[in-house]
PDB file of C-alpha atoms in Angstrom:
ATOM      1  CA  GLY A1411     -37.447  60.466 -70.017  1.00 56.00           C
ATOM      2  CA  GLN A1412     -34.612  59.287 -72.214  1.00 65.00           C
ATOM      3  CA  GLN A1413     -34.757  55.782 -73.622  1.00 82.00           C
ATOM      4  CA  LEU A1414     -32.019  53.767 -75.216  1.00 90.00           C
ATOM      5  CA  ASN A1415     -32.796  51.108 -77.778  1.00 94.00           C
ATOM      6  CA  GLN A1416     -30.034  48.522 -77.725  1.00 96.00           C
ATOM      7  CA  SER A1417     -29.824  45.874 -80.414  1.00 96.00           C
ATOM      8  CA  PRO A1418     -29.606  43.085 -80.987  1.00 97.00           C
ATOM      9  CA  GLN A1419     -31.050  41.645 -77.785  1.00 95.00           C
ATOM     10  CA  SER A1420     -28.929  38.511 -78.156  1.00 96.00           C
ATOM     11  CA  MET A1421     -26.309  37.091 -80.490  1.00 96.00           C
ATOM     12  CA  PHE A1422     -25.008  33.579 -81.058  1.00 96.00           C
ATOM     13  CA  ILE A1423     -21.758  33.563 -82.990  1.00 96.00           C
ATOM     14  CA  GLN A1424     -18.861  31.274 -83.810  1.00 97.00           C
ATOM     15  CA  GLU A1425     -15.460  31.869 -82.263  1.00 97.00           C
ATOM     16  CA  GLY A1426     -13.396  34.080 -84.547  1.00 97.00           C
ATOM     17  CA  GLU A1427     -16.343  36.024 -85.942  1.00 97.00           C
ATOM     18  CA  ASP A1428     -16.728  39.772 -85.600  1.00 97.00           C
ATOM     19  CA  VAL A1429     -19.623  41.225 -83.602  1.00 96.00           C
ATOM     20  CA  SER A1430     -21.449  44.514 -83.848  1.00 97.00           C
ATOM     21  CA  MET A1431     -24.074  45.974 -81.524  1.00 98.00           C
ATOM     22  CA  ASN A1432     -25.544  49.437 -81.238  1.00 97.00           C
ATOM     23  CA  CYS A1433     -27.635  51.808 -79.176  1.00 97.00           C
ATOM     24  CA  THR A1434     -29.914  54.495 -80.503  1.00 96.00           C
ATOM     25  CA  SER A1435     -32.046  57.139 -78.889  1.00 94.00           C
ATOM     26  CA  SER A1436     -34.278  60.045 -79.787  1.00 92.00           C
ATOM     27  CA  SER A1437     -32.398  62.079 -77.171  1.00 90.00           C
ATOM     28  CA  ILE A1438     -28.962  63.653 -77.339  1.00 92.00           C
ATOM     29  CA  PHE A1439     -26.246  62.406 -75.017  1.00 92.00           C
ATOM     30  CA  ASN A1440     -22.907  63.986 -74.220  1.00 90.00           C
ATOM     31  CA  THR A1441     -21.257  60.773 -73.037  1.00 91.00           C
ATOM     32  CA  TRP A1442     -21.594  57.186 -74.205  1.00 93.00           C
ATOM     33  CA  LEU A1443     -20.267  54.284 -72.150  1.00 93.00           C
ATOM     34  CA  TRP A1444     -20.039  50.588 -72.957  1.00 95.00           C
ATOM     35  CA  TYR A1445     -19.954  47.948 -70.192  1.00 95.00           C
ATOM     36  CA  LYS A1446     -19.615  44.179 -70.071  1.00 95.00           C
ATOM     37  CA  GLN A1447     -21.238  42.121 -67.317  1.00 93.00           C
ATOM     38  CA  ASP A1448     -20.256  38.542 -66.542  1.00 91.00           C
ATOM     39  CA  PRO A1449     -22.757  36.301 -64.725  1.00 84.00           C
ATOM     40  CA  GLY A1450     -22.971  37.166 -61.041  1.00 81.00           C
ATOM     41  CA  GLU A1451     -20.707  40.199 -61.340  1.00 87.00           C
ATOM     42  CA  GLY A1452     -21.152  43.941 -61.708  1.00 90.00           C
ATOM     43  CA  PRO A1453     -20.757  45.708 -65.066  1.00 92.00           C
ATOM     44  CA  VAL A1454     -17.181  46.546 -65.980  1.00 91.00           C
ATOM     45  CA  LEU A1455     -16.422  49.598 -68.077  1.00 91.00           C
ATOM     46  CA  LEU A1456     -15.011  48.773 -71.516  1.00 93.00           C
ATOM     47  CA  ILE A1457     -14.932  52.053 -73.400  1.00 93.00           C
ATOM     48  CA  ALA A1458     -15.941  55.651 -72.648  1.00 91.00           C
ATOM     49  CA  LEU A1459     -16.744  58.160 -75.411  1.00 92.00           C
ATOM     50  CA  TYR A1460     -16.978  61.889 -74.738  1.00 90.00           C
ATOM     51  CA  LYS A1461     -17.078  63.594 -78.157  1.00 92.00           C
ATOM     52  CA  ALA A1462     -19.397  63.281 -81.132  1.00 94.00           C
ATOM     53  CA  GLY A1463     -17.662  61.337 -83.888  1.00 95.00           C
ATOM     54  CA  GLU A1464     -15.057  59.910 -81.507  1.00 94.00           C
ATOM     55  CA  LEU A1465     -13.794  56.447 -82.409  1.00 96.00           C
ATOM     56  CA  THR A1466     -11.993  54.608 -79.617  1.00 94.00           C
ATOM     57  CA  SER A1467     -10.380  51.188 -79.438  1.00 93.00           C
ATOM     58  CA  ASN A1468      -9.552  48.939 -76.508  1.00 90.00           C
ATOM     59  CA  GLY A1469      -7.806  45.825 -77.799  1.00 93.00           C
ATOM     60  CA  ARG A1470     -10.254  43.956 -80.015  1.00 95.00           C
ATOM     61  CA  LEU A1471     -13.057  46.358 -79.079  1.00 96.00           C
ATOM     62  CA  THR A1472     -13.914  49.498 -81.019  1.00 97.00           C
ATOM     63  CA  ALA A1473     -16.698  51.932 -80.202  1.00 97.00           C
ATOM     64  CA  GLN A1474     -17.915  55.099 -81.848  1.00 97.00           C
ATOM     65  CA  PHE A1475     -19.899  58.091 -80.617  1.00 96.00           C
ATOM     66  CA  GLY A1476     -22.394  58.890 -83.373  1.00 96.00           C
ATOM     67  CA  ILE A1477     -22.078  62.258 -85.069  1.00 96.00           C
ATOM     68  CA  THR A1478     -25.698  63.103 -84.217  1.00 95.00           C
ATOM     69  CA  ARG A1479     -24.972  62.288 -80.523  1.00 94.00           C
ATOM     70  CA  LYS A1480     -28.011  60.003 -80.559  1.00 95.00           C
ATOM     71  CA  ASP A1481     -26.301  56.696 -81.190  1.00 96.00           C
ATOM     72  CA  SER A1482     -23.227  54.600 -80.564  1.00 98.00           C
ATOM     73  CA  PHE A1483     -21.936  51.231 -81.705  1.00 98.00           C
ATOM     74  CA  LEU A1484     -19.551  48.645 -80.279  1.00 98.00           C
ATOM     75  CA  ASN A1485     -17.606  46.213 -82.441  1.00 98.00           C
ATOM     76  CA  ILE A1486     -15.714  43.158 -81.212  1.00 97.00           C
ATOM     77  CA  SER A1487     -13.287  41.625 -83.673  1.00 97.00           C
ATOM     78  CA  ALA A1488     -12.153  37.997 -83.780  1.00 97.00           C
ATOM     79  CA  SER A1489     -14.376  36.912 -80.887  1.00 97.00           C
ATOM     80  CA  ILE A1490     -13.131  34.419 -78.303  1.00 96.00           C
ATOM     81  CA  PRO A1491     -15.071  32.320 -75.756  1.00 95.00           C
ATOM     82  CA  SER A1492     -14.332  34.735 -72.889  1.00 94.00           C
ATOM     83  CA  ASP A1493     -16.217  37.480 -74.747  1.00 96.00           C
ATOM     84  CA  VAL A1494     -19.407  35.783 -73.548  1.00 96.00           C
ATOM     85  CA  GLY A1495     -21.517  38.050 -71.376  1.00 95.00           C
ATOM     86  CA  ILE A1496     -24.012  40.873 -71.443  1.00 95.00           C
ATOM     87  CA  TYR A1497     -22.961  44.161 -73.026  1.00 96.00           C
ATOM     88  CA  PHE A1498     -24.661  47.382 -71.935  1.00 95.00           C
ATOM     89  CA  CYS A1499     -24.556  50.837 -73.397  1.00 96.00           C
ATOM     90  CA  ALA A1500     -25.194  53.884 -71.232  1.00 93.00           C
ATOM     91  CA  GLY A1501     -25.745  57.509 -72.155  1.00 91.00           C
ATOM     92  CA  HIS A1502     -25.323  60.594 -70.016  1.00 88.00           C
ATOM     93  CA  THR A1503     -27.073  63.897 -70.647  1.00 84.00           C
ATOM     94  CA  ASN A1504     -26.037  67.442 -69.784  1.00 77.00           C
ATOM     95  CA  ALA A1505     -28.931  67.484 -67.328  1.00 76.00           C
ATOM     96  CA  GLY A1506     -27.153  64.921 -65.165  1.00 73.00           C
ATOM     97  CA  LYS A1507     -29.219  61.886 -66.143  1.00 80.00           C
ATOM     98  CA  SER A1508     -27.830  58.500 -67.069  1.00 84.00           C
ATOM     99  CA  THR A1509     -29.760  55.867 -69.000  1.00 89.00           C
ATOM    100  CA  PHE A1510     -28.815  52.248 -69.657  1.00 92.00           C
ATOM    101  CA  GLY A1511     -29.752  50.042 -72.578  1.00 93.00           C
ATOM    102  CA  ASP A1512     -31.406  46.676 -71.976  1.00 92.00           C
ATOM    103  CA  GLY A1513     -28.232  44.802 -72.862  1.00 94.00           C
ATOM    104  CA  THR A1514     -27.020  42.490 -75.612  1.00 96.00           C
ATOM    105  CA  THR A1515     -26.357  38.899 -74.533  1.00 95.00           C
ATOM    106  CA  LEU A1516     -23.435  37.445 -76.459  1.00 97.00           C
ATOM    107  CA  THR A1517     -22.829  33.705 -76.772  1.00 97.00           C
ATOM    108  CA  VAL A1518     -19.663  32.499 -78.486  1.00 96.00           C
ATOM    109  CA  LYS A1519     -19.477  28.910 -79.678  1.00 93.00           C
ATOM    110  CA  PRO A1520     -15.975  27.413 -79.727  1.00 89.00           C
TER     111      PRO A1520
ATOM    112  CA  GLU B  74     -10.833  45.573 -59.090  1.00 65.00           C
ATOM    113  CA  THR B  75     -12.828  48.690 -59.963  1.00 73.00           C
ATOM    114  CA  GLY B  76     -12.270  50.557 -56.702  1.00 93.00           C
ATOM    115  CA  VAL B  77     -15.863  50.049 -55.593  1.00 96.00           C
ATOM    116  CA  THR B  78     -16.302  47.341 -52.945  1.00 96.00           C
ATOM    117  CA  GLN B  79     -19.629  45.869 -51.889  1.00 97.00           C
ATOM    118  CA  THR B  80     -20.393  43.674 -48.890  1.00 97.00           C
ATOM    119  CA  PRO B  81     -21.835  41.192 -48.427  1.00 97.00           C
ATOM    120  CA  ARG B  82     -21.633  39.577 -51.861  1.00 95.00           C
ATOM    121  CA  HIS B  83     -24.528  37.263 -50.989  1.00 96.00           C
ATOM    122  CA  LEU B  84     -27.337  37.757 -48.501  1.00 96.00           C
ATOM    123  CA  VAL B  85     -30.347  35.618 -47.675  1.00 96.00           C
ATOM    124  CA  MET B  86     -32.917  37.231 -45.427  1.00 94.00           C
ATOM    125  CA  GLY B  87     -36.415  36.583 -44.191  1.00 92.00           C
ATOM    126  CA  MET B  88     -39.231  39.004 -44.828  1.00 91.00           C
ATOM    127  CA  THR B  89     -39.190  40.228 -41.217  1.00 90.00           C
ATOM    128  CA  ASN B  90     -35.430  40.724 -41.007  1.00 91.00           C
ATOM    129  CA  LYS B  91     -33.482  43.971 -41.007  1.00 95.00           C
ATOM    130  CA  LYS B  92     -30.187  43.921 -42.880  1.00 96.00           C
ATOM    131  CA  SER B  93     -27.880  46.382 -44.628  1.00 97.00           C
ATOM    132  CA  LEU B  94     -25.778  46.396 -47.767  1.00 98.00           C
ATOM    133  CA  LYS B  95     -22.530  48.318 -47.651  1.00 98.00           C
ATOM    134  CA  CYS B  96     -20.579  50.027 -50.402  1.00 98.00           C
ATOM    135  CA  GLU B  97     -17.195  51.690 -50.195  1.00 97.00           C
ATOM    136  CA  GLN B  98     -15.376  53.484 -52.978  1.00 97.00           C
ATOM    137  CA  HIS B  99     -11.651  54.154 -52.956  1.00 94.00           C
ATOM    138  CA  LEU B 100     -11.621  56.445 -55.968  1.00 94.00           C
ATOM    139  CA  GLY B 101     -12.189  59.839 -54.357  1.00 94.00           C
ATOM    140  CA  HIS B 102     -15.482  60.200 -56.207  1.00 94.00           C
ATOM    141  CA  ASN B 103     -18.214  62.632 -55.224  1.00 93.00           C
ATOM    142  CA  ALA B 104     -21.271  60.736 -56.484  1.00 93.00           C
ATOM    143  CA  MET B 105     -22.562  57.305 -55.481  1.00 95.00           C
ATOM    144  CA  TYR B 106     -25.480  55.245 -56.707  1.00 94.00           C
ATOM    145  CA  TRP B 107     -27.617  52.213 -55.906  1.00 95.00           C
ATOM    146  CA  TYR B 108     -29.008  50.186 -58.815  1.00 94.00           C
ATOM    147  CA  LYS B 109     -31.265  47.124 -58.794  1.00 94.00           C
ATOM    148  CA  GLN B 110     -30.850  44.435 -61.418  1.00 93.00           C
ATOM    149  CA  SER B 111     -33.518  41.748 -61.603  1.00 90.00           C
ATOM    150  CA  ALA B 112     -33.367  38.738 -63.873  1.00 82.00           C
ATOM    151  CA  LYS B 113     -34.007  39.670 -67.516  1.00 73.00           C
ATOM    152  CA  LYS B 114     -34.697  43.305 -66.660  1.00 78.00           C
ATOM    153  CA  PRO B 115     -32.629  46.421 -67.346  1.00 79.00           C
ATOM    154  CA  LEU B 116     -30.716  48.209 -64.640  1.00 87.00           C
ATOM    155  CA  GLU B 117     -33.017  50.255 -62.415  1.00 89.00           C
ATOM    156  CA  LEU B 118     -31.587  53.345 -60.775  1.00 89.00           C
ATOM    157  CA  MET B 119     -32.731  53.532 -57.154  1.00 92.00           C
ATOM    158  CA  PHE B 120     -30.827  56.339 -55.438  1.00 92.00           C
ATOM    159  CA  VAL B 121     -28.183  58.926 -56.297  1.00 91.00           C
ATOM    160  CA  TYR B 122     -26.036  60.789 -53.798  1.00 93.00           C
ATOM    161  CA  SER B 123     -23.767  63.721 -54.585  1.00 89.00           C
ATOM    162  CA  LEU B 124     -21.462  65.035 -51.877  1.00 87.00           C
ATOM    163  CA  GLU B 125     -23.453  63.027 -49.304  1.00 87.00           C
ATOM    164  CA  GLU B 126     -26.786  64.567 -50.290  1.00 86.00           C
ATOM    165  CA  ARG B 127     -29.523  62.525 -51.930  1.00 86.00           C
ATOM    166  CA  VAL B 128     -30.232  64.039 -55.335  1.00 83.00           C
ATOM    167  CA  GLU B 129     -32.469  61.399 -56.847  1.00 74.00           C
ATOM    168  CA  ASN B 130     -34.981  58.919 -55.491  1.00 69.00           C
ATOM    169  CA  ASN B 131     -36.767  56.990 -58.208  1.00 71.00           C
ATOM    170  CA  SER B 132     -40.027  56.019 -56.488  1.00 81.00           C
ATOM    171  CA  VAL B 133     -38.365  53.327 -54.442  1.00 91.00           C
ATOM    172  CA  PRO B 134     -40.482  51.667 -51.689  1.00 93.00           C
ATOM    173  CA  SER B 135     -39.734  52.861 -48.191  1.00 93.00           C
ATOM    174  CA  ARG B 136     -38.588  49.378 -47.191  1.00 95.00           C
ATOM    175  CA  PHE B 137     -35.332  50.419 -48.887  1.00 96.00           C
ATOM    176  CA  SER B 138     -33.564  53.173 -46.973  1.00 95.00           C
ATOM    177  CA  PRO B 139     -30.234  54.604 -48.171  1.00 96.00           C
ATOM    178  CA  GLU B 140     -27.626  56.262 -46.012  1.00 96.00           C
ATOM    179  CA  CYS B 141     -24.518  58.144 -47.092  1.00 96.00           C
ATOM    180  CA  PRO B 142     -22.451  59.071 -44.007  1.00 95.00           C
ATOM    181  CA  ASN B 143     -19.548  60.389 -46.087  1.00 93.00           C
ATOM    182  CA  SER B 144     -18.517  60.557 -49.712  1.00 91.00           C
ATOM    183  CA  SER B 145     -16.744  57.176 -49.564  1.00 95.00           C
ATOM    184  CA  HIS B 146     -19.491  55.067 -48.029  1.00 97.00           C
ATOM    185  CA  LEU B 147     -23.035  54.238 -49.017  1.00 97.00           C
ATOM    186  CA  PHE B 148     -25.455  51.907 -47.272  1.00 98.00           C
ATOM    187  CA  LEU B 149     -28.765  50.404 -48.272  1.00 98.00           C
ATOM    188  CA  HIS B 150     -30.834  49.443 -45.236  1.00 97.00           C
ATOM    189  CA  LEU B 151     -33.379  46.704 -45.862  1.00 97.00           C
ATOM    190  CA  HIS B 152     -36.506  46.114 -43.775  1.00 95.00           C
ATOM    191  CA  THR B 153     -39.553  43.884 -44.303  1.00 94.00           C
ATOM    192  CA  LEU B 154     -38.648  43.057 -47.869  1.00 95.00           C
ATOM    193  CA  GLN B 155     -40.744  40.968 -50.232  1.00 95.00           C
ATOM    194  CA  PRO B 156     -39.635  37.946 -52.285  1.00 94.00           C
ATOM    195  CA  GLU B 157     -39.884  40.068 -55.452  1.00 93.00           C
ATOM    196  CA  ASP B 158     -37.112  42.267 -54.032  1.00 96.00           C
ATOM    197  CA  SER B 159     -34.674  39.419 -54.622  1.00 96.00           C
ATOM    198  CA  ALA B 160     -32.141  40.753 -57.127  1.00 95.00           C
ATOM    199  CA  LEU B 161     -28.575  41.862 -57.671  1.00 95.00           C
ATOM    200  CA  TYR B 162     -28.003  45.232 -55.998  1.00 97.00           C
ATOM    201  CA  LEU B 163     -25.216  47.223 -57.578  1.00 96.00           C
ATOM    202  CA  CYS B 164     -23.383  50.139 -56.061  1.00 97.00           C
ATOM    203  CA  ALA B 165     -21.564  52.564 -58.340  1.00 95.00           C
ATOM    204  CA  SER B 166     -19.621  55.786 -58.112  1.00 95.00           C
ATOM    205  CA  SER B 167     -18.442  58.571 -60.390  1.00 92.00           C
ATOM    206  CA  GLN B 168     -16.291  61.648 -60.004  1.00 91.00           C
ATOM    207  CA  ASP B 169     -19.313  63.886 -60.464  1.00 85.00           C
ATOM    208  CA  LEU B 170     -22.927  63.480 -61.467  1.00 80.00           C
ATOM    209  CA  PRO B 171     -23.565  62.250 -65.030  1.00 75.00           C
ATOM    210  CA  GLY B 172     -23.379  65.047 -67.555  1.00 68.00           C
ATOM    211  CA  GLN B 173     -20.115  66.528 -66.374  1.00 71.00           C
ATOM    212  CA  PRO B 174     -17.463  66.303 -69.107  1.00 69.00           C
ATOM    213  CA  GLY B 175     -15.328  63.203 -68.849  1.00 72.00           C
ATOM    214  CA  ASN B 176     -17.492  61.617 -66.181  1.00 78.00           C
ATOM    215  CA  THR B 177     -17.695  57.824 -65.976  1.00 86.00           C
ATOM    216  CA  ILE B 178     -19.669  55.510 -63.676  1.00 89.00           C
ATOM    217  CA  TYR B 179     -17.797  52.588 -62.100  1.00 93.00           C
ATOM    218  CA  PHE B 180     -19.686  49.636 -60.609  1.00 94.00           C
ATOM    219  CA  GLY B 181     -19.010  47.345 -57.692  1.00 95.00           C
ATOM    220  CA  GLU B 182     -19.348  43.578 -58.050  1.00 94.00           C
ATOM    221  CA  GLY B 183     -22.859  43.592 -56.625  1.00 95.00           C
ATOM    222  CA  SER B 184     -24.669  42.048 -53.677  1.00 96.00           C
ATOM    223  CA  TRP B 185     -26.937  39.135 -54.455  1.00 95.00           C
ATOM    224  CA  LEU B 186     -30.040  39.398 -52.259  1.00 96.00           C
ATOM    225  CA  THR B 187     -32.502  36.571 -51.770  1.00 96.00           C
ATOM    226  CA  VAL B 188     -35.632  37.227 -49.733  1.00 96.00           C
ATOM    227  CA  VAL B 189     -37.330  34.108 -48.402  1.00 94.00           C
TER     228      VAL B 189
END
């Protein structure tokens, strides 16, 4: 089955720094989604990408759908303490399968 | 508020109890899902329903029994669970099954289950 490699596994950064995380796969996806999960809550959708090469922003967040359709990255600019949480990528295939990455745990030090 | 509501948010049950988790989506979606999230493990897809029919069952033990009476409601019936079943159970929905253009999965807030 499809596997997503999400990296890094965890990040410890200073408030104000920029953050970058990515997901790669050997499989092709036709949709990439990025979620954030706060402790004790369900994942909340941040950005959805539907076309290869697409670059989409949501406030301080920017995500791109890789041109090969096998990868995606998420950038957070000027991080703030409330950015703390676990970030997940998810890929959907034409065959109707969805796969989630293992998550990137972000810690922001004030 | 994502439009997907789960109840209860927290549940403690004994190994001989029978309980149910409930999920309701107010988004007019056709597909609904149950995921399990254990500590320090990735999301595990348990069941997928499309238009009230089960389309995927990922080798889940029979002590977990899903029910989808209509496209807006999804239940997970729990019976004789084990302590290792303690986890966050997430319900989700999407307009159609993954793979359809423009499709996105939306999650509920989760039900924390503790089996004692």
